[in-house]
mmCIF file of C-alpha atoms in Angstrom:
data_model
loop_
_atom_site.group_PDB
_atom_site.id
_atom_site.type_symbol
_atom_site.label_atom_id
_atom_site.label_comp_id
_atom_site.label_asym_id
_atom_site.label_seq_id
_atom_site.Cartn_x
_atom_site.Cartn_y
_atom_site.Cartn_z
ATOM 1 C CA MET A 11 0.000 0.000 0.000
ATOM 2 C CA GLY A 12 2.904 2.329 0.726
ATOM 3 C CA GLY A 13 4.014 2.097 -2.876
ATOM 4 C CA ILE A 14 0.603 3.192 -4.207
ATOM 5 C CA PHE A 15 0.525 6.351 -2.099
ATOM 6 C CA ASN A 16 4.122 7.230 -2.852
ATOM 7 C CA LEU A 17 4.302 10.677 -4.445
ATOM 8 C CA ASP A 18 6.193 9.240 -7.423
ATOM 9 C CA SER A 19 3.774 6.347 -8.014
ATOM 10 C CA LYS A 20 1.606 6.224 -11.116
ATOM 11 C CA PHE A 21 -1.537 6.381 -8.981
ATOM 12 C CA MET A 22 -0.493 9.603 -7.237
ATOM 13 C CA ARG A 23 0.667 11.187 -10.493
ATOM 14 C CA ALA A 24 -2.684 10.350 -12.097
ATOM 15 C CA LEU A 25 -4.513 11.767 -9.068
ATOM 16 C CA SER A 26 -2.446 14.952 -9.276
ATOM 17 C CA LYS A 27 -3.222 15.238 -12.989
ATOM 18 C CA LEU A 28 -6.929 14.803 -12.282
ATOM 19 C CA ALA A 29 -6.806 17.542 -9.632
ATOM 20 C CA ASP A 30 -5.093 19.876 -12.125
ATOM 21 C CA LEU A 31 -7.786 19.140 -14.706
ATOM 22 C CA MET A 32 -10.488 19.893 -12.148
ATOM 23 C CA TRP A 33 -8.922 23.249 -11.350
ATOM 24 C CA VAL A 34 -8.513 24.111 -15.041
ATOM 25 C CA ASN A 35 -12.178 23.230 -15.617
ATOM 26 C CA ILE A 36 -13.306 25.476 -12.754
ATOM 27 C CA LEU A 37 -11.205 28.367 -14.093
ATOM 28 C CA THR A 38 -12.675 27.846 -17.566
ATOM 29 C CA MET A 39 -16.261 27.775 -16.304
ATOM 30 C CA VAL A 40 -15.846 30.873 -14.120
ATOM 31 C CA CYS A 41 -14.089 32.887 -16.838
ATOM 32 C CA SER A 42 -16.793 31.903 -19.365
ATOM 33 C CA ILE A 43 -19.670 33.322 -17.293
ATOM 34 C CA PRO A 44 -19.814 36.645 -19.219
ATOM 35 C CA ILE A 45 -20.395 34.497 -22.385
ATOM 36 C CA PHE A 46 -18.397 36.826 -24.652
ATOM 37 C CA THR A 47 -15.197 35.682 -22.893
ATOM 38 C CA LEU A 48 -15.843 32.024 -23.713
ATOM 39 C CA GLY A 49 -13.384 32.072 -26.623
ATOM 40 C CA ALA A 50 -10.506 33.339 -24.501
ATOM 41 C CA SER A 51 -11.390 30.869 -21.727
ATOM 42 C CA PHE A 52 -11.367 27.874 -24.052
ATOM 43 C CA THR A 53 -8.129 29.003 -25.687
ATOM 44 C CA ALA A 54 -6.482 29.281 -22.264
ATOM 45 C CA MET A 55 -7.889 25.881 -21.290
ATOM 46 C CA HIS A 56 -6.423 24.196 -24.369
ATOM 47 C CA THR A 57 -3.073 25.897 -23.743
ATOM 48 C CA VAL A 58 -2.801 24.527 -20.209
ATOM 49 C CA VAL A 59 -4.336 21.111 -20.946
ATOM 50 C CA TYR A 60 -1.916 20.495 -23.810
ATOM 51 C CA LYS A 61 0.988 21.225 -21.452
ATOM 52 C CA LEU A 62 -0.546 18.847 -18.916
ATOM 53 C CA TYR A 63 -0.655 16.130 -21.556
ATOM 54 C CA LYS A 64 2.974 16.792 -22.507
ATOM 55 C CA ASN A 65 3.986 16.998 -18.798
ATOM 56 C CA GLU A 66 5.241 20.549 -19.344
ATOM 57 C CA GLU A 67 2.900 22.304 -16.926
ATOM 58 C CA GLY A 68 4.092 24.803 -14.360
ATOM 59 C CA TYR A 69 1.810 26.931 -12.197
ATOM 60 C CA ILE A 70 -1.654 26.158 -13.557
ATOM 61 C CA THR A 71 -3.397 29.376 -12.512
ATOM 62 C CA ARG A 72 -0.605 31.646 -13.734
ATOM 63 C CA GLU A 73 -0.325 29.870 -17.084
ATOM 64 C CA PHE A 74 -4.108 29.919 -17.559
ATOM 65 C CA PHE A 75 -4.463 33.669 -17.034
ATOM 66 C CA LYS A 76 -1.328 34.371 -19.053
ATOM 67 C CA ALA A 77 -2.847 32.527 -22.034
ATOM 68 C CA PHE A 78 -6.239 34.129 -21.332
ATOM 69 C CA LYS A 79 -4.748 37.609 -21.450
ATOM 70 C CA SER A 80 -2.492 37.094 -24.475
ATOM 71 C CA ASN A 81 -5.293 35.554 -26.581
ATOM 72 C CA PHE A 82 -8.195 37.627 -25.264
ATOM 73 C CA LYS A 83 -8.711 40.041 -28.163
ATOM 74 C CA GLN A 84 -8.362 37.583 -31.046
ATOM 75 C CA SER A 85 -10.157 34.705 -29.342
ATOM 76 C CA THR A 86 -13.060 36.955 -28.354
ATOM 77 C CA LEU A 87 -13.470 38.309 -31.897
ATOM 78 C CA MET A 88 -13.420 34.808 -33.375
ATOM 79 C CA TRP A 89 -15.877 33.541 -30.775
ATOM 80 C CA LEU A 90 -18.314 36.367 -31.579
ATOM 81 C CA ILE A 91 -18.023 35.573 -35.311
ATOM 82 C CA TYR A 92 -18.727 31.883 -34.682
ATOM 83 C CA LEU A 93 -21.567 32.774 -32.305
ATOM 84 C CA VAL A 94 -23.307 34.925 -34.929
ATOM 85 C CA ILE A 95 -22.857 32.273 -37.650
ATOM 86 C CA GLY A 96 -24.139 29.570 -35.296
ATOM 87 C CA LEU A 97 -27.219 31.610 -34.380
ATOM 88 C CA VAL A 98 -27.999 32.197 -38.062
ATOM 89 C CA LEU A 99 -27.674 28.486 -38.895
ATOM 90 C CA CYS A 100 -29.740 27.436 -35.870
ATOM 91 C CA GLY A 101 -32.387 30.036 -36.793
ATOM 92 C CA ASP A 102 -32.644 28.698 -40.335
ATOM 93 C CA ILE A 103 -32.972 25.123 -39.086
ATOM 94 C CA TRP A 104 -35.618 26.124 -36.529
ATOM 95 C CA LEU A 105 -37.665 27.973 -39.164
ATOM 96 C CA PHE A 106 -37.481 24.937 -41.437
ATOM 97 C CA TYR A 107 -38.648 22.456 -38.802
ATOM 98 C CA GLN A 108 -41.410 24.785 -37.658
ATOM 99 C CA GLY A 109 -42.694 24.967 -41.231
ATOM 100 C CA LEU A 110 -42.496 28.761 -41.241
ATOM 101 C CA VAL A 111 -40.259 28.833 -44.305
ATOM 102 C CA ASP A 112 -40.508 26.657 -47.384
ATOM 103 C CA MET A 113 -36.936 25.817 -48.401
ATOM 104 C CA GLY A 114 -35.983 24.164 -51.640
ATOM 105 C CA THR A 115 -33.722 21.129 -51.846
ATOM 106 C CA VAL A 116 -30.723 23.215 -52.909
ATOM 107 C CA ILE A 117 -31.095 25.535 -49.908
ATOM 108 C CA LYS A 118 -31.371 22.561 -47.548
ATOM 109 C CA VAL A 119 -28.193 21.022 -48.969
ATOM 110 C CA ILE A 120 -26.328 24.332 -48.672
ATOM 111 C CA ILE A 121 -27.424 24.776 -45.056
ATOM 112 C CA GLY A 122 -26.456 21.173 -44.266
ATOM 113 C CA ILE A 123 -22.971 21.587 -45.761
ATOM 114 C CA ALA A 124 -22.549 24.926 -44.007
ATOM 115 C CA LEU A 125 -23.499 23.331 -40.678
ATOM 116 C CA VAL A 126 -20.966 20.495 -41.114
ATOM 117 C CA VAL A 127 -18.160 22.903 -42.059
ATOM 118 C CA TYR A 128 -19.139 25.152 -39.136
ATOM 119 C CA LEU A 129 -18.927 22.314 -36.590
ATOM 120 C CA PHE A 130 -15.657 21.031 -38.046
ATOM 121 C CA SER A 131 -14.134 24.501 -37.859
ATOM 122 C CA LEU A 132 -15.509 25.264 -34.388
ATOM 123 C CA ALA A 133 -13.966 22.076 -32.993
ATOM 124 C CA TRP A 134 -10.493 23.247 -34.066
ATOM 125 C CA VAL A 135 -10.509 27.040 -33.833
ATOM 126 C CA PHE A 136 -9.544 27.436 -30.155
ATOM 127 C CA VAL A 137 -7.067 24.566 -30.413
ATOM 128 C CA LEU A 138 -5.178 26.258 -33.253
ATOM 129 C CA GLN A 139 -5.430 29.642 -31.574
ATOM 130 C CA SER A 140 -3.863 28.203 -28.421
ATOM 131 C CA ARG A 141 -0.962 26.756 -30.414
ATOM 132 C CA TYR A 142 -0.162 29.128 -33.273
ATOM 133 C CA GLU A 143 -0.062 32.889 -33.764
ATOM 134 C CA ASN A 144 -1.869 33.920 -36.941
ATOM 135 C CA PRO A 145 -4.292 36.645 -38.029
ATOM 136 C CA ILE A 146 -7.956 35.753 -37.580
ATOM 137 C CA LYS A 147 -8.637 35.018 -41.245
ATOM 138 C CA TYR A 148 -5.683 32.623 -41.463
ATOM 139 C CA THR A 149 -6.625 30.845 -38.241
ATOM 140 C CA MET A 150 -10.194 30.331 -39.453
ATOM 141 C CA LYS A 151 -8.935 29.206 -42.861
ATOM 142 C CA ASN A 152 -6.522 26.745 -41.238
ATOM 143 C CA THR A 153 -9.311 25.252 -39.132
ATOM 144 C CA ILE A 154 -11.203 24.320 -42.294
ATOM 145 C CA ILE A 155 -8.088 22.901 -43.962
ATOM 146 C CA VAL A 156 -7.026 20.839 -40.935
ATOM 147 C CA SER A 157 -10.528 19.596 -40.159
ATOM 148 C CA LEU A 158 -11.346 18.516 -43.722
ATOM 149 C CA THR A 159 -7.966 16.835 -44.250
ATOM 150 C CA HIS A 160 -8.366 14.864 -40.993
ATOM 151 C CA VAL A 161 -12.053 13.961 -41.101
ATOM 152 C CA LEU A 162 -11.915 11.070 -38.620
ATOM 153 C CA TYR A 163 -10.010 13.164 -36.084
ATOM 154 C CA SER A 164 -12.479 16.009 -36.627
ATOM 155 C CA LEU A 165 -15.481 13.780 -35.977
ATOM 156 C CA MET A 166 -13.966 12.626 -32.690
ATOM 157 C CA MET A 167 -13.101 16.244 -31.820
ATOM 158 C CA ILE A 168 -16.717 17.291 -32.438
ATOM 159 C CA ILE A 169 -18.103 14.456 -30.302
ATOM 160 C CA LEU A 170 -15.794 15.423 -27.438
ATOM 161 C CA PHE A 171 -16.581 19.131 -27.938
ATOM 162 C CA ILE A 172 -20.353 18.741 -27.663
ATOM 163 C CA SER A 173 -20.356 15.900 -25.099
ATOM 164 C CA PRO A 174 -20.686 18.152 -22.001
ATOM 165 C CA VAL A 175 -23.607 20.056 -23.582
ATOM 166 C CA VAL A 176 -25.373 16.787 -24.432
ATOM 167 C CA LEU A 177 -24.850 15.514 -20.881
ATOM 168 C CA LEU A 178 -26.253 18.733 -19.414
ATOM 169 C CA LEU A 179 -29.351 18.507 -21.605
ATOM 170 C CA LEU A 180 -30.027 14.838 -20.844
ATOM 171 C CA PHE A 181 -29.036 14.321 -17.202
ATOM 172 C CA SER A 182 -29.494 16.537 -14.157
ATOM 173 C CA TRP A 183 -26.631 14.832 -12.293
ATOM 174 C CA ALA A 184 -24.254 16.035 -15.032
ATOM 175 C CA VAL A 185 -24.245 19.597 -13.668
ATOM 176 C CA PRO A 186 -21.630 19.076 -10.904
ATOM 177 C CA VAL A 187 -19.661 16.661 -13.103
ATOM 178 C CA CYS A 188 -19.466 19.175 -15.943
ATOM 179 C CA PHE A 189 -18.552 21.940 -13.527
ATOM 180 C CA LEU A 190 -15.579 19.926 -12.272
ATOM 181 C CA LEU A 191 -14.462 17.890 -15.289
ATOM 182 C CA GLY A 192 -16.934 18.423 -18.134
ATOM 183 C CA PHE A 193 -14.680 20.508 -20.383
ATOM 184 C CA SER A 194 -11.090 19.886 -19.310
ATOM 185 C CA VAL A 195 -11.272 16.078 -19.564
ATOM 186 C CA PRO A 196 -12.655 16.116 -23.141
ATOM 187 C CA ALA A 197 -9.996 18.726 -23.947
ATOM 188 C CA PHE A 198 -7.332 16.410 -22.522
ATOM 189 C CA VAL A 199 -8.554 13.556 -24.750
ATOM 190 C CA GLN A 200 -8.600 15.973 -27.682
ATOM 191 C CA SER A 201 -4.969 16.875 -26.974
ATOM 192 C CA ILE A 202 -4.041 13.210 -27.423
ATOM 193 C CA LEU A 203 -5.640 13.347 -30.880
ATOM 194 C CA TYR A 204 -4.367 16.655 -32.205
ATOM 195 C CA SER A 205 -0.865 16.272 -30.769
ATOM 196 C CA ARG A 206 -0.223 13.699 -33.520
ATOM 197 C CA ILE A 207 -1.173 16.251 -36.158
ATOM 198 C CA PHE A 208 0.895 18.978 -34.499
ATOM 199 C CA ASP A 209 3.915 16.685 -34.376
ATOM 200 C CA LYS A 210 3.654 16.027 -38.111
ATOM 201 C CA ILE A 211 3.291 19.751 -38.848
ATOM 202 C CA GLU A 212 6.067 20.920 -36.540
ATOM 203 C CA HIS A 213 8.461 18.002 -37.116
ATOM 204 C CA PRO A 214 8.093 16.881 -40.734
ATOM 205 C CA GLN A 215 9.939 13.720 -41.729
ATOM 206 C CA THR A 216 12.907 13.866 -44.060
ATOM 207 C CA ASP A 217 13.049 11.792 -47.231
ATOM 208 C CA GLU A 218 15.511 9.389 -45.580
ATOM 209 C CA GLU A 219 13.205 8.823 -42.585
ATOM 210 C CA LYS A 220 10.255 8.159 -44.886
ATOM 211 C CA LYS A 221 12.390 5.721 -46.892
ATOM 212 C CA ASP A 222 13.417 3.926 -43.691
ATOM 213 C CA GLU A 223 9.760 3.551 -42.669
ATOM 214 C CA GLU A 224 8.779 2.265 -46.107
ATOM 215 C CA ASN A 225 11.715 -0.201 -46.213
ATOM 216 C CA PRO A 226 12.331 -1.299 -42.621
ATOM 217 C CA ASP A 227 14.175 -4.470 -43.726
ATOM 218 C CA ASP A 228 16.883 -2.619 -45.674
ATOM 219 C CA TRP A 229 20.145 -2.695 -43.715
ATOM 220 C CA SER A 230 23.849 -2.885 -44.397
ATOM 221 C CA ALA A 231 26.423 -5.308 -43.037
ATOM 222 C CA GLU A 232 27.886 -2.499 -40.942
ATOM 223 C CA GLU A 233 24.634 -1.942 -39.014
ATOM 224 C CA THR A 234 24.399 -3.745 -35.692
ATOM 225 C CA LEU A 235 21.766 -4.021 -32.977
ATOM 226 C CA GLU A 236 22.954 -2.193 -29.914
ATOM 227 C CA GLY A 237 22.219 -3.647 -26.531
ATOM 228 C CA GLU A 238 20.934 -6.998 -27.835
ATOM 229 C CA GLU A 239 21.903 -9.949 -25.679
ATOM 230 C CA PRO A 240 23.314 -13.065 -27.422
ATOM 231 C CA LYS A 241 20.825 -15.915 -27.644
ATOM 232 C CA GLU A 242 21.523 -19.088 -25.683
ATOM 233 C CA LEU A 243 21.567 -22.391 -27.556
ATOM 234 C CA THR A 244 18.949 -24.949 -26.581
ATOM 235 C CA ALA A 245 19.358 -28.720 -26.666
ATOM 236 C CA GLY A 246 17.770 -28.775 -30.120
ATOM 237 C CA ASP A 247 20.195 -26.113 -31.318
ATOM 238 C CA ASP A 248 23.150 -28.154 -29.987
ATOM 239 C CA ALA A 249 21.994 -31.241 -31.924
ATOM 240 C CA ILE A 250 21.669 -29.227 -35.121
ATOM 241 C CA ALA A 251 25.104 -27.716 -34.588
ATOM 242 C CA MET A 252 26.641 -31.180 -33.986
ATOM 243 C CA LYS A 253 25.041 -32.574 -37.145
ATOM 244 C CA ALA A 254 26.268 -29.600 -39.129
ATOM 245 C CA GLY A 255 29.786 -30.105 -37.717
ATOM 246 C CA GLU A 256 29.815 -33.807 -38.572
ATOM 247 C CA ALA A 257 28.615 -33.084 -42.114
ATOM 248 C CA LEU A 258 31.293 -30.440 -42.502
ATOM 249 C CA LYS A 259 33.935 -32.864 -41.192
ATOM 250 C CA GLU A 260 32.849 -35.594 -43.628
ATOM 251 C CA GLU A 261 32.997 -33.111 -46.500
ATOM 252 C CA GLN A 262 36.483 -32.074 -45.385
ATOM 253 C CA ASN A 263 37.657 -35.725 -45.206
ATOM 254 C CA THR A 264 36.239 -36.395 -48.654
ATOM 255 C CA ALA A 265 37.992 -33.301 -49.978
ATOM 256 C CA ASP A 266 41.281 -34.398 -48.348
ATOM 257 C CA GLU A 267 40.994 -37.899 -49.871
ATOM 258 C CA ALA A 268 40.291 -36.413 -53.273
ATOM 259 C CA ASP A 269 43.288 -34.127 -52.915
ATOM 260 C CA ALA A 270 45.440 -37.071 -51.834
ATOM 261 C CA GLU A 271 44.334 -39.117 -54.830
ATOM 262 C CA ALA A 272 44.981 -36.204 -57.117
ATOM 263 C CA VAL A 273 48.458 -35.699 -55.648
ATOM 264 C CA GLY A 274 49.136 -39.449 -55.925
ATOM 265 C CA SER A 275 48.079 -39.527 -59.564
ATOM 266 C CA VAL A 276 50.301 -36.561 -60.320
ATOM 267 C CA GLU A 277 53.270 -38.181 -58.615
ATOM 268 C CA LYS A 278 52.521 -41.445 -60.470
ATOM 269 C CA THR A 279 52.442 -39.593 -63.777
ATOM 270 C CA LYS A 280 55.760 -37.946 -62.973
ATOM 271 C CA THR A 281 57.332 -41.309 -62.032
ATOM 272 C CA GLU A 282 56.049 -42.985 -65.179
ATOM 273 C CA GLY A 283 57.279 -40.089 -67.222
#
């Protein structure tokens, strides 16, 4: 039991990580209360959570408010843009289902595509803002490019993004859970997903590394395996080795006899000559 509650044990490190995520979630919820600050809050949350995933975190509160302050203007503007677009799309869908507006098939398809692109972009916008410094138009453009070139990742990002809202709408007991872990935990899982994409973007492979991955069996005689222990021979291996030795010895004796006969025939030829 002493090992489990050791400060360096995996259990205690996981518990500490969970406590950090709870505190980040509380900070995010409190700073999102004015609504218009939600963009800056989520950007700060992703900044800290990504560092938690990479084990690069320092003082959680200081890092959160530092990211909140540095991204406040741009994140707030982008959030207001997405909020207006979302309200327009939701209004169109509500009017359609209420039968107040008769929409043609083309309009329905356009609204459907716009809604998909909107959700894909919204799932990535605060993630990219927390990681890269770009003007608003480039950040929003990059969200569409990244989301549509990684569709499976984007679908999982969307599910994680809307999961706390769905829980709040369906279950009353989800209120305290979402207040403590509802946004930071999904963000932590998201960081596991998008870190792979970030690594590819920030650390592109060279042609040689790609060639090595495509041809893992290609190696030269000079290459050796470092740190590999020599294999011990089993009884079966000993028998095989003995048989191979006997066969080699018989071949050598045969070769010696042939050489002796050849030498003898040469000497005989010389004598007769």
